[in-house]
Amino acid sequence: MRYMLLHKTNDSLEAGNPPDPEILERADAVLEEMRQAGVLVLGEGLMPSSRGARVTFPVPGQPRVIDGPFAETKELVAGVSIIRVDSKEEAVQWALRFAEADPNTPIDILEIAG
């Protein structure tokens, strides 16, 4: 099974500030553990929402493109990891390793369909 770990952002990252070097070092160590364990499919950081856009459909069939930044920081993502593991419980265990690296950053764990 594949799972996506969505690493939430914070106001500082959204403002374009670099991540805390110590937290980044610890998170990179977790990514390396995942590589060594053979479970990491992808692990990437994302730029602030000010560098992105959102497509909505306020009227069916008529897309609307909104440039970032987006207001709700708690809904935004600073990074994504995709892992291949045997169970949701194993995915949770890997997410907990990231929580040790940065205990203030929520992580959503979602199973990938297919």
mmCIF file of C-alpha atoms in Angstrom:
data_model
loop_
_atom_site.group_PDB
_atom_site.id
_atom_site.type_symbol
_atom_site.label_atom_id
_atom_site.label_comp_id
_atom_site.label_asym_id
_atom_site.label_seq_id
_atom_site.Cartn_x
_atom_site.Cartn_y
_atom_site.Cartn_z
ATOM 1 C CA MET A 1 0.000 0.000 0.000
ATOM 2 C CA ARG A 2 1.107 3.519 -0.691
ATOM 3 C CA TYR A 3 0.494 6.393 1.680
ATOM 4 C CA MET A 4 1.000 10.122 1.298
ATOM 5 C CA LEU A 5 2.254 12.004 4.331
ATOM 6 C CA LEU A 6 1.250 15.657 4.078
ATOM 7 C CA HIS A 7 3.524 17.786 6.251
ATOM 8 C CA LYS A 8 1.604 20.920 7.195
ATOM 9 C CA THR A 9 3.137 24.390 6.949
ATOM 10 C CA ASN A 10 3.346 27.279 9.387
ATOM 11 C CA ASP A 11 3.308 31.088 9.181
ATOM 12 C CA SER A 12 7.100 31.344 9.021
ATOM 13 C CA LEU A 13 7.438 28.943 6.077
ATOM 14 C CA GLU A 14 4.494 30.595 4.319
ATOM 15 C CA ALA A 15 6.307 33.925 4.683
ATOM 16 C CA GLY A 16 9.154 32.416 2.662
ATOM 17 C CA ASN A 17 11.547 31.903 5.563
ATOM 18 C CA PRO A 18 13.773 28.828 5.344
ATOM 19 C CA PRO A 19 13.030 25.921 7.681
ATOM 20 C CA ASP A 20 14.898 25.734 10.969
ATOM 21 C CA PRO A 21 18.209 24.018 10.058
ATOM 22 C CA GLU A 22 18.036 21.644 13.043
ATOM 23 C CA ILE A 23 14.497 20.531 12.164
ATOM 24 C CA LEU A 24 15.467 20.140 8.519
ATOM 25 C CA GLU A 25 18.474 18.025 9.487
ATOM 26 C CA ARG A 26 16.302 15.753 11.666
ATOM 27 C CA ALA A 27 13.648 15.447 8.940
ATOM 28 C CA ASP A 28 16.323 14.609 6.363
ATOM 29 C CA ALA A 29 17.580 11.879 8.700
ATOM 30 C CA VAL A 30 14.077 10.367 8.776
ATOM 31 C CA LEU A 31 13.929 10.482 4.969
ATOM 32 C CA GLU A 32 17.276 8.676 4.861
ATOM 33 C CA GLU A 33 15.929 6.037 7.286
ATOM 34 C CA MET A 34 12.987 5.572 4.914
ATOM 35 C CA ARG A 35 15.359 5.213 1.940
ATOM 36 C CA GLN A 36 17.456 2.665 3.803
ATOM 37 C CA ALA A 37 14.305 0.730 4.774
ATOM 38 C CA GLY A 38 13.168 0.734 1.148
ATOM 39 C CA VAL A 39 9.808 2.405 1.856
ATOM 40 C CA LEU A 40 10.394 5.915 0.473
ATOM 41 C CA VAL A 41 8.886 6.543 -2.959
ATOM 42 C CA LEU A 42 9.163 10.350 -2.881
ATOM 43 C CA GLY A 43 9.994 13.043 -0.355
ATOM 44 C CA GLU A 44 9.893 16.717 -1.315
ATOM 45 C CA GLY A 45 9.468 20.124 0.268
ATOM 46 C CA LEU A 46 7.095 22.641 -1.283
ATOM 47 C CA MET A 47 7.436 26.350 -1.899
ATOM 48 C CA PRO A 48 5.090 28.793 -0.091
ATOM 49 C CA SER A 49 1.570 29.179 -1.474
ATOM 50 C CA SER A 50 2.521 32.646 -2.745
ATOM 51 C CA ARG A 51 4.289 30.788 -5.561
ATOM 52 C CA GLY A 52 1.181 28.734 -6.424
ATOM 53 C CA ALA A 53 -2.345 28.999 -7.728
ATOM 54 C CA ARG A 54 -5.724 27.428 -6.996
ATOM 55 C CA VAL A 55 -8.328 26.393 -9.553
ATOM 56 C CA THR A 56 -11.962 26.547 -8.439
ATOM 57 C CA PHE A 57 -15.284 26.147 -10.226
ATOM 58 C CA PRO A 58 -17.681 28.729 -8.732
ATOM 59 C CA VAL A 59 -19.922 28.140 -11.755
ATOM 60 C CA PRO A 60 -19.940 24.589 -13.174
ATOM 61 C CA GLY A 61 -17.742 24.399 -16.252
ATOM 62 C CA GLN A 62 -16.208 27.841 -15.674
ATOM 63 C CA PRO A 63 -12.863 27.534 -13.926
ATOM 64 C CA ARG A 64 -11.481 30.386 -11.881
ATOM 65 C CA VAL A 65 -7.739 30.646 -11.206
ATOM 66 C CA ILE A 66 -6.669 32.350 -7.987
ATOM 67 C CA ASP A 67 -3.012 33.177 -7.418
ATOM 68 C CA GLY A 68 -1.553 32.538 -3.968
ATOM 69 C CA PRO A 69 -0.896 33.213 -1.226
ATOM 70 C CA PHE A 70 -3.804 31.488 0.449
ATOM 71 C CA ALA A 71 -5.225 32.664 3.763
ATOM 72 C CA GLU A 72 -5.697 29.432 5.713
ATOM 73 C CA THR A 73 -2.162 28.389 6.673
ATOM 74 C CA LYS A 74 -3.466 25.438 8.719
ATOM 75 C CA GLU A 75 -4.820 23.907 5.501
ATOM 76 C CA LEU A 76 -1.575 24.286 3.543
ATOM 77 C CA VAL A 77 1.221 21.797 3.017
ATOM 78 C CA ALA A 78 4.977 22.421 3.317
ATOM 79 C CA GLY A 79 6.108 19.003 2.129
ATOM 80 C CA VAL A 80 4.974 15.621 0.942
ATOM 81 C CA SER A 81 6.314 12.117 1.373
ATOM 82 C CA ILE A 82 4.997 9.050 -0.410
ATOM 83 C CA ILE A 83 5.829 5.731 1.167
ATOM 84 C CA ARG A 84 5.115 2.105 0.299
ATOM 85 C CA VAL A 85 4.350 0.066 3.423
ATOM 86 C CA ASP A 86 2.282 -2.956 4.431
ATOM 87 C CA SER A 87 -0.311 -1.212 6.605
ATOM 88 C CA LYS A 88 -1.732 2.065 7.861
ATOM 89 C CA GLU A 89 -0.141 1.284 11.221
ATOM 90 C CA GLU A 90 3.298 1.188 9.589
ATOM 91 C CA ALA A 91 2.574 4.516 7.851
ATOM 92 C CA VAL A 92 1.626 5.984 11.234
ATOM 93 C CA GLN A 93 4.907 4.745 12.709
ATOM 94 C CA TRP A 94 6.875 6.536 9.991
ATOM 95 C CA ALA A 95 4.829 9.716 10.535
ATOM 96 C CA LEU A 96 5.657 9.488 14.231
ATOM 97 C CA ARG A 97 9.360 9.506 13.297
ATOM 98 C CA PHE A 98 8.766 12.844 11.548
ATOM 99 C CA ALA A 99 6.897 14.035 14.639
ATOM 100 C CA GLU A 100 10.078 13.392 16.632
ATOM 101 C CA ALA A 101 11.958 15.609 14.148
ATOM 102 C CA ASP A 102 9.409 18.430 14.377
ATOM 103 C CA PRO A 103 6.803 17.931 17.102
ATOM 104 C CA ASN A 104 4.923 21.132 16.156
ATOM 105 C CA THR A 105 4.061 20.155 12.580
ATOM 106 C CA PRO A 106 0.902 18.123 11.993
ATOM 107 C CA ILE A 107 1.083 15.341 9.416
ATOM 108 C CA ASP A 108 -1.940 13.995 7.543
ATOM 109 C CA ILE A 109 -1.675 10.348 6.460
ATOM 110 C CA LEU A 110 -3.729 9.401 3.415
ATOM 111 C CA GLU A 111 -3.830 6.073 1.586
ATOM 112 C CA ILE A 112 -3.304 6.412 -2.150
ATOM 113 C CA ALA A 113 -6.016 4.740 -4.251
ATOM 114 C CA GLY A 114 -5.020 2.044 -6.680
#
